[in-house]
Every structure is written in structure tokens, then in C-alpha cells.
mmCIF file of C-alpha atoms in Angstrom:
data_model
loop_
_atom_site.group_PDB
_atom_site.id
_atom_site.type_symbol
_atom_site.label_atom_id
_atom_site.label_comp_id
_atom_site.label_asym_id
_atom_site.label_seq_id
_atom_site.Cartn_x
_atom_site.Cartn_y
_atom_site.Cartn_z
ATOM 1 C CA UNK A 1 117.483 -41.701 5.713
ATOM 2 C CA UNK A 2 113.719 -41.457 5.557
ATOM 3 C CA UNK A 3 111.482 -41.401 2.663
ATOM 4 C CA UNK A 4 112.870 -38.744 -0.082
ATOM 5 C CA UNK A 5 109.979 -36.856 -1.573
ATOM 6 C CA UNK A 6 110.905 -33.515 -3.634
ATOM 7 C CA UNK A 7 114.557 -32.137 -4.392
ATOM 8 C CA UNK A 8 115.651 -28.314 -2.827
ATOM 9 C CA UNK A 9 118.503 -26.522 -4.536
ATOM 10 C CA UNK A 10 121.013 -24.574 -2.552
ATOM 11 C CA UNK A 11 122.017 -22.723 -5.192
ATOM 12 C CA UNK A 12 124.621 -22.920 -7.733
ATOM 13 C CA UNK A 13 128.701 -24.239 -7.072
ATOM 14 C CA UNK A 14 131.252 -23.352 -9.208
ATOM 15 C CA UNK A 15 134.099 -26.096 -9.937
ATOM 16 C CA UNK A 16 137.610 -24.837 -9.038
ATOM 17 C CA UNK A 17 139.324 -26.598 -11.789
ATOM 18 C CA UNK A 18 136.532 -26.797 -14.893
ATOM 19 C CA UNK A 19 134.858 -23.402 -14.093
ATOM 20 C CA UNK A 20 131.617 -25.617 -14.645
ATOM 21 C CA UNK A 21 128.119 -24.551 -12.582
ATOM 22 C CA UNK A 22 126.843 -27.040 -11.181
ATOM 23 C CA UNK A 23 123.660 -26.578 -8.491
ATOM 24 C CA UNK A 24 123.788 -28.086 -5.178
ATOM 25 C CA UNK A 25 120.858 -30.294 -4.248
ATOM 26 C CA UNK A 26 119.823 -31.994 -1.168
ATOM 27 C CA UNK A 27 116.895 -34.570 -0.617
ATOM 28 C CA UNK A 28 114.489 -33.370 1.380
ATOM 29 C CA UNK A 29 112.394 -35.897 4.019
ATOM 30 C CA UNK A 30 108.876 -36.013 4.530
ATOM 31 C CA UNK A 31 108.397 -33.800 6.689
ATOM 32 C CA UNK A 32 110.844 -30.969 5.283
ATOM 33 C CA UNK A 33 108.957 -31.307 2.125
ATOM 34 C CA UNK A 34 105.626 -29.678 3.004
ATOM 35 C CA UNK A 35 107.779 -26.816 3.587
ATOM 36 C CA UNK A 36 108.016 -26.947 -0.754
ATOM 37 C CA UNK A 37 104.391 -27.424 -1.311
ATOM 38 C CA UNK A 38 103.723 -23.874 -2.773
ATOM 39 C CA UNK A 39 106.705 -23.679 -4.755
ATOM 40 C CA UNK A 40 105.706 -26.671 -6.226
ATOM 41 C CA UNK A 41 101.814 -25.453 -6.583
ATOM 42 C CA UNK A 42 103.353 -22.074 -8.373
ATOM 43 C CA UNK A 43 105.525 -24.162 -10.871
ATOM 44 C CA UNK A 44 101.950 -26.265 -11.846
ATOM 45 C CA UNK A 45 100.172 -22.646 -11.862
ATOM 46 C CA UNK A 46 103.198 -21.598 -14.236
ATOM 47 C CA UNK A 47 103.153 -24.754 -16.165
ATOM 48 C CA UNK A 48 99.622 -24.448 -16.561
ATOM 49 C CA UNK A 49 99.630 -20.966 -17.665
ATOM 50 C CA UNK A 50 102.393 -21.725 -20.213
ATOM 51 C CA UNK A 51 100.177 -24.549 -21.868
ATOM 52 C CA UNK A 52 97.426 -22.337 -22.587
ATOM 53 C CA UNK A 53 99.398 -19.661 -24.018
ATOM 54 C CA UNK A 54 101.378 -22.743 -26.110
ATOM 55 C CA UNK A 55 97.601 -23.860 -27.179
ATOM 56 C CA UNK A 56 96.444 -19.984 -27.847
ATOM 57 C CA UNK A 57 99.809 -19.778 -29.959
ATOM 58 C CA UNK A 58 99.247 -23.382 -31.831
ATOM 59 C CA UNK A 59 95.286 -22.007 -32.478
ATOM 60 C CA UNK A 60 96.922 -18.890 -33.698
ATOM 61 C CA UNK A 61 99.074 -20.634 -36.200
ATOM 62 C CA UNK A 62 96.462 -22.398 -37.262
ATOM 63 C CA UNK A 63 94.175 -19.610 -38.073
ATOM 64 C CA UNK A 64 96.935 -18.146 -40.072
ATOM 65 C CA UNK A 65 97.888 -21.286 -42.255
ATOM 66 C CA UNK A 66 94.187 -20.835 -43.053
ATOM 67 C CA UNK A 67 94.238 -17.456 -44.202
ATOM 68 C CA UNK A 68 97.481 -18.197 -45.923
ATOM 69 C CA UNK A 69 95.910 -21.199 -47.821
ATOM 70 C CA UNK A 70 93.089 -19.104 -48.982
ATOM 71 C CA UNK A 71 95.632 -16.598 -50.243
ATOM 72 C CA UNK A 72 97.311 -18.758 -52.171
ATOM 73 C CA UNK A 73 94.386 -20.251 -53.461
ATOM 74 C CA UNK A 74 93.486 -16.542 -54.730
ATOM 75 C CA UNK A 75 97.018 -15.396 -55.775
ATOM 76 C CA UNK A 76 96.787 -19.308 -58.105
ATOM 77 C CA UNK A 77 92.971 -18.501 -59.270
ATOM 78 C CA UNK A 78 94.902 -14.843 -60.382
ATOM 79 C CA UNK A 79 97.734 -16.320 -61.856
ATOM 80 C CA UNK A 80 95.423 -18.527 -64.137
ATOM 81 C CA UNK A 81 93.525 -15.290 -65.287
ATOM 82 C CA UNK A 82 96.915 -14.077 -65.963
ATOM 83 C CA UNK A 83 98.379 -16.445 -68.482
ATOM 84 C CA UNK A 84 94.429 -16.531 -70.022
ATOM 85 C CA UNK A 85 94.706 -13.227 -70.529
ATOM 86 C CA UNK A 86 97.961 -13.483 -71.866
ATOM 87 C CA UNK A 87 97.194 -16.003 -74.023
ATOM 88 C CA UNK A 88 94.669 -13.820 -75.344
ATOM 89 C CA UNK A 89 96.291 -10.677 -75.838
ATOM 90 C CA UNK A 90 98.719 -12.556 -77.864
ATOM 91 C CA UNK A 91 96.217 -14.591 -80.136
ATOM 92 C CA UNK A 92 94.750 -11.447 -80.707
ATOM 93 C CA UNK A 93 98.061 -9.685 -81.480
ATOM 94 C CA UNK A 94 98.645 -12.503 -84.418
ATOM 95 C CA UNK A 95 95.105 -12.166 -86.016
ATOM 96 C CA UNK A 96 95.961 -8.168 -85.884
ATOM 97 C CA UNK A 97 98.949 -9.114 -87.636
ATOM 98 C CA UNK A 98 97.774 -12.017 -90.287
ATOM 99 C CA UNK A 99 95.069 -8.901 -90.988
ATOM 100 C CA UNK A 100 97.370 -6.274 -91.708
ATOM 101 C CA UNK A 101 99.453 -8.562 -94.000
#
């Protein structure tokens, strides 16, 4: 049969009974698979190109857990002012009260 060295589809077959799709693929031989060569270079362009946007996306995230982190560091430093505050406010009520009394 020759050596077999990519894979061509001949589109897609539907099963009379199941209804299933199901694509047709034949074996192609040495010398019928040159013929392939630049689909195969534009899937590796498209693969390629897919990775970088994947790693632009994953730097992306990254970034944003950072600013994220930082905000939540601020909204916990506020939240601590807060209850101080709080705290204060209320000490202060009871001496206002103790006073008056």
C-alpha cells in the first residue's frame, strides 16, 4: 500500500440507520501527500497564532489577578479603618453618656 504519511477527509457521511456524521478519510501515499503540505503549514500558522493569543490571554489574567489582589488588599486596609472607627465612635458615645449621667 505504500508508506501512509498524512490523512485527507472527503467530507462528511451520514449513517442511514443512526443519523450519525461520520467523515470519510482516506490515507494518502507519499507522493499524494505533498499535495497537503500547505494545508498542513496553515493549520501550524493557525496553531501558532492561537498560542500566542492563549499566552496574551493567560498574561492578561494575570495582570488582572494583580490588580484584583491589590484591591482587596485596599478594600481589607478600609475595612480595618472601618470597625476602628467604629469602635471609636462608640467608646466615645459611652463616655458622652457616663458624662451626662
Amino acid at each position: 500500500m505504500g508508506q501512509e504519511t498524512a490523512v485527507a477527509f472527503e467530507g462528511v457521511h451520514i449513517c442511514e440507520k443512526s443519523g450519525h456524521q461520520t467523515r470519510r478519510c482516506r490515507y494518502l501515499r507519499a507522493p499524494e501527500a505533498s499535495a497537503t503540505q500547505p494545508g498542513i503549514a496553515a493549520l501550524t500558522s493557525i496553531v501558532t497564532q492561537a498560542q500566542q493569543q492563549l499566552q496574551q490571554v493567560q498574561q492578561q489574567m494575570q495582570q488582572q489577578q494583580g490588580l484584583l489582589k491589590q484591591q482587596q488588599d485596599q478594600l481589607f486596609e478600609l475595612q480595618q479603618q472601618l470597625q476602628k472607627q467604629q469602635q471609636e465612635r462608640e467608646t466615645s458615645e459611652v463616655k458622652v453618656k457616663k458624662e451626662e449621667y
